[in-house]
Each structure stands twice: as structure tokens, then as C-alpha cells.
């Protein structure tokens, strides 16, 4: 159990969220049609008035891969990772609002995992905010 004490909460959160984004981003690019279900009908209509649904989902996948790389990159300053964690928090919040308003039990069967991811993103924002504040005080 001694090795567990060497793993920081920040890195546990960064790695878990980064790997999640890497998986979903890659899958969005490779299999965009498998993700059509995740968008509400009204949102699909807005998207297809601008760009094809598959291209939108591929762009979303590319953005998620960028988020993943920032989260996993150990050499980046906490301020940069903080902003990505904040974007991640907002993304999961929007996903939950879109999926659960209006309430649909079917949507909740898929999006319940996003509650935990929202919590992880919010926890990372909190950890990084403290780290940034502590480094500003020390400066």
C-alpha cells in the first residue's frame, strides 16, 4: 500500500480524465455514426444546418483528443491544465443538462457515468486552483 501514497490526487484525476477523453475522442473520429444517439434531435437540426453531423462529431473527437493530451502532458503548467479541467467540467455539465432536461430514463442509462466524470473534472479544477494559489503565495 505504500506505493499508493505516492500517487497524487491531481495525477489520478488527470490520467483518468485524459484516458477517458482519448478513448471517446478516438471513437468519435473513427465511428461518428455510433454517437448520433447522444445528441438531442433539436441540436442535430442546428448542427446539420452548418455542417454534416459526422463532421461535427469528428471535430468534437479532435477537440477531445487535444483535451486528453493536455491533461496527460506532465510538463504543462498547472494554469493551462486548470483551464482544460474547467472546460471539461463545463462540457460534462452541458452533457448532463442536454441529456436529462427533459427527463428521460433511457438517456440516464447512458449518462449516469457522466455524473462521476463531472465530479472528477470539478475535483481537478479544485486541486489545480489550490496549487496555483499556493504557488502565487510562494512567489
mmCIF file of C-alpha atoms in Angstrom:
data_model
loop_
_atom_site.group_PDB
_atom_site.id
_atom_site.type_symbol
_atom_site.label_atom_id
_atom_site.label_comp_id
_atom_site.label_asym_id
_atom_site.label_seq_id
_atom_site.Cartn_x
_atom_site.Cartn_y
_atom_site.Cartn_z
ATOM 1 C CA UNK A 1 0.000 0.000 0.000
ATOM 2 C CA UNK A 2 2.987 2.302 0.321
ATOM 3 C CA UNK A 3 3.058 2.912 -3.432
ATOM 4 C CA UNK A 4 -0.485 4.320 -3.267
ATOM 5 C CA UNK A 5 0.697 7.182 -1.090
ATOM 6 C CA UNK A 6 2.988 8.276 -3.925
ATOM 7 C CA UNK A 7 0.113 8.811 -6.375
ATOM 8 C CA UNK A 8 -1.178 12.365 -6.116
ATOM 9 C CA UNK A 9 -4.887 13.120 -6.460
ATOM 10 C CA UNK A 10 -4.031 15.557 -9.257
ATOM 11 C CA UNK A 11 -2.342 12.876 -11.343
ATOM 12 C CA UNK A 12 -5.020 10.292 -10.670
ATOM 13 C CA UNK A 13 -7.633 12.738 -11.937
ATOM 14 C CA UNK A 14 -5.547 13.972 -14.882
ATOM 15 C CA UNK A 15 -4.726 10.474 -16.073
ATOM 16 C CA UNK A 16 -8.260 9.114 -15.657
ATOM 17 C CA UNK A 17 -9.881 12.074 -17.424
ATOM 18 C CA UNK A 18 -7.164 12.146 -20.083
ATOM 19 C CA UNK A 19 -7.608 8.473 -20.921
ATOM 20 C CA UNK A 20 -11.390 8.902 -20.999
ATOM 21 C CA UNK A 21 -11.090 11.780 -23.460
ATOM 22 C CA UNK A 22 -8.514 9.890 -25.520
ATOM 23 C CA UNK A 23 -10.873 6.922 -25.865
ATOM 24 C CA UNK A 24 -14.011 8.929 -26.619
ATOM 25 C CA UNK A 25 -12.198 11.321 -28.958
ATOM 26 C CA UNK A 26 -10.694 8.471 -30.953
ATOM 27 C CA UNK A 27 -14.031 6.689 -31.141
ATOM 28 C CA UNK A 28 -15.827 9.881 -32.230
ATOM 29 C CA UNK A 29 -13.368 10.250 -35.117
ATOM 30 C CA UNK A 30 -13.431 6.582 -36.124
ATOM 31 C CA UNK A 31 -17.158 5.864 -35.613
ATOM 32 C CA UNK A 32 -19.144 9.110 -35.647
ATOM 33 C CA UNK A 33 -22.438 7.390 -36.518
ATOM 34 C CA UNK A 34 -22.227 5.393 -33.282
ATOM 35 C CA UNK A 35 -22.594 8.682 -31.401
ATOM 36 C CA UNK A 36 -25.646 10.120 -33.179
ATOM 37 C CA UNK A 37 -27.855 8.905 -30.324
ATOM 38 C CA UNK A 38 -26.058 11.208 -27.879
ATOM 39 C CA UNK A 39 -27.339 14.402 -29.485
ATOM 40 C CA UNK A 40 -30.875 15.659 -28.935
ATOM 41 C CA UNK A 41 -32.972 15.934 -32.088
ATOM 42 C CA UNK A 42 -33.182 19.745 -31.916
ATOM 43 C CA UNK A 43 -29.404 20.003 -31.577
ATOM 44 C CA UNK A 44 -28.870 17.717 -34.578
ATOM 45 C CA UNK A 45 -31.057 20.036 -36.642
ATOM 46 C CA UNK A 46 -28.956 23.067 -35.699
ATOM 47 C CA UNK A 47 -25.693 21.228 -36.409
ATOM 48 C CA UNK A 48 -26.729 19.904 -39.827
ATOM 49 C CA UNK A 49 -27.702 23.416 -40.897
ATOM 50 C CA UNK A 50 -23.994 24.292 -40.564
ATOM 51 C CA UNK A 51 -22.009 21.077 -41.087
ATOM 52 C CA UNK A 52 -22.710 17.367 -41.505
ATOM 53 C CA UNK A 53 -23.379 15.516 -38.278
ATOM 54 C CA UNK A 54 -20.468 13.146 -38.858
ATOM 55 C CA UNK A 55 -18.044 16.027 -39.439
ATOM 56 C CA UNK A 56 -19.273 17.773 -36.290
ATOM 57 C CA UNK A 57 -18.685 14.618 -34.262
ATOM 58 C CA UNK A 58 -15.219 14.177 -35.786
ATOM 59 C CA UNK A 59 -14.372 17.765 -34.829
ATOM 60 C CA UNK A 60 -15.673 17.046 -31.319
ATOM 61 C CA UNK A 61 -13.427 13.978 -31.263
ATOM 62 C CA UNK A 62 -10.386 16.010 -32.293
ATOM 63 C CA UNK A 63 -11.111 18.551 -29.544
ATOM 64 C CA UNK A 64 -11.412 15.738 -27.006
ATOM 65 C CA UNK A 65 -8.056 14.298 -28.088
ATOM 66 C CA UNK A 66 -6.478 17.739 -27.585
ATOM 67 C CA UNK A 67 -8.044 17.918 -24.102
ATOM 68 C CA UNK A 68 -6.656 14.434 -23.387
ATOM 69 C CA UNK A 69 -3.142 15.372 -24.459
ATOM 70 C CA UNK A 70 -3.155 18.494 -22.287
ATOM 71 C CA UNK A 71 -4.399 16.540 -19.277
ATOM 72 C CA UNK A 72 -1.781 13.804 -19.730
ATOM 73 C CA UNK A 73 1.142 16.132 -20.538
ATOM 74 C CA UNK A 74 3.177 16.153 -17.319
ATOM 75 C CA UNK A 75 5.289 19.123 -18.386
ATOM 76 C CA UNK A 76 2.482 21.676 -18.744
ATOM 77 C CA UNK A 77 1.974 24.396 -16.172
ATOM 78 C CA UNK A 78 -0.967 23.996 -13.778
ATOM 79 C CA UNK A 79 -2.657 27.146 -15.159
ATOM 80 C CA UNK A 80 -3.007 25.584 -18.608
ATOM 81 C CA UNK A 81 -4.327 22.305 -17.215
ATOM 82 C CA UNK A 82 -6.688 24.272 -14.938
ATOM 83 C CA UNK A 83 -8.399 25.842 -17.973
ATOM 84 C CA UNK A 84 -8.744 22.460 -19.683
ATOM 85 C CA UNK A 85 -10.206 20.977 -16.479
ATOM 86 C CA UNK A 86 -12.652 23.884 -16.347
ATOM 87 C CA UNK A 87 -13.658 23.261 -19.977
ATOM 88 C CA UNK A 88 -14.077 19.578 -19.118
ATOM 89 C CA UNK A 89 -16.308 20.465 -16.155
ATOM 90 C CA UNK A 90 -18.470 22.675 -18.350
ATOM 91 C CA UNK A 91 -18.658 20.016 -21.071
ATOM 92 C CA UNK A 92 -19.888 17.336 -18.656
ATOM 93 C CA UNK A 93 -22.361 19.771 -17.132
ATOM 94 C CA UNK A 94 -23.774 20.570 -20.591
ATOM 95 C CA UNK A 95 -23.912 16.864 -21.474
ATOM 96 C CA UNK A 96 -25.943 16.165 -18.352
ATOM 97 C CA UNK A 97 -28.282 19.112 -18.869
ATOM 98 C CA UNK A 98 -28.896 18.146 -22.511
ATOM 99 C CA UNK A 99 -29.440 14.510 -21.618
ATOM 100 C CA UNK A 100 -31.598 14.987 -18.557
ATOM 101 C CA UNK A 101 -33.720 18.018 -19.459
ATOM 102 C CA UNK A 102 -36.370 16.978 -20.250
ATOM 103 C CA UNK A 103 -36.024 13.866 -18.087
ATOM 104 C CA UNK A 104 -35.607 10.621 -19.960
ATOM 105 C CA UNK A 105 -34.861 7.373 -18.181
ATOM 106 C CA UNK A 106 -33.352 5.993 -21.402
ATOM 107 C CA UNK A 107 -30.843 8.859 -21.596
ATOM 108 C CA UNK A 108 -29.943 8.404 -17.935
ATOM 109 C CA UNK A 109 -28.979 4.778 -18.641
ATOM 110 C CA UNK A 110 -26.084 6.162 -20.694
ATOM 111 C CA UNK A 111 -25.275 9.439 -18.990
ATOM 112 C CA UNK A 112 -25.118 8.306 -15.341
ATOM 113 C CA UNK A 113 -21.358 7.828 -15.815
ATOM 114 C CA UNK A 114 -21.035 11.491 -16.709
ATOM 115 C CA UNK A 115 -22.025 12.404 -13.149
ATOM 116 C CA UNK A 116 -18.774 10.818 -11.921
ATOM 117 C CA UNK A 117 -16.774 12.432 -14.708
ATOM 118 C CA UNK A 118 -18.280 15.806 -13.827
ATOM 119 C CA UNK A 119 -17.200 15.233 -10.227
ATOM 120 C CA UNK A 120 -13.688 14.230 -11.305
ATOM 121 C CA UNK A 121 -13.342 17.316 -13.511
ATOM 122 C CA UNK A 122 -14.615 19.570 -10.745
ATOM 123 C CA UNK A 123 -12.230 17.953 -8.250
ATOM 124 C CA UNK A 124 -9.326 18.541 -10.642
ATOM 125 C CA UNK A 125 -10.331 22.194 -11.010
ATOM 126 C CA UNK A 126 -10.313 22.491 -7.219
ATOM 127 C CA UNK A 127 -6.931 20.753 -6.799
ATOM 128 C CA UNK A 128 -5.329 22.894 -9.500
ATOM 129 C CA UNK A 129 -6.869 26.118 -8.178
ATOM 130 C CA UNK A 130 -5.267 25.433 -4.788
ATOM 131 C CA UNK A 131 -1.961 24.571 -6.419
ATOM 132 C CA UNK A 132 -1.991 27.793 -8.446
ATOM 133 C CA UNK A 133 -2.958 29.838 -5.368
ATOM 134 C CA UNK A 134 -0.211 28.234 -3.289
ATOM 135 C CA UNK A 135 2.402 28.941 -5.966
ATOM 136 C CA UNK A 136 1.251 32.588 -6.214
ATOM 137 C CA UNK A 137 1.576 32.985 -2.451
ATOM 138 C CA UNK A 138 5.067 31.440 -2.511
ATOM 139 C CA UNK A 139 6.205 33.784 -5.300
#
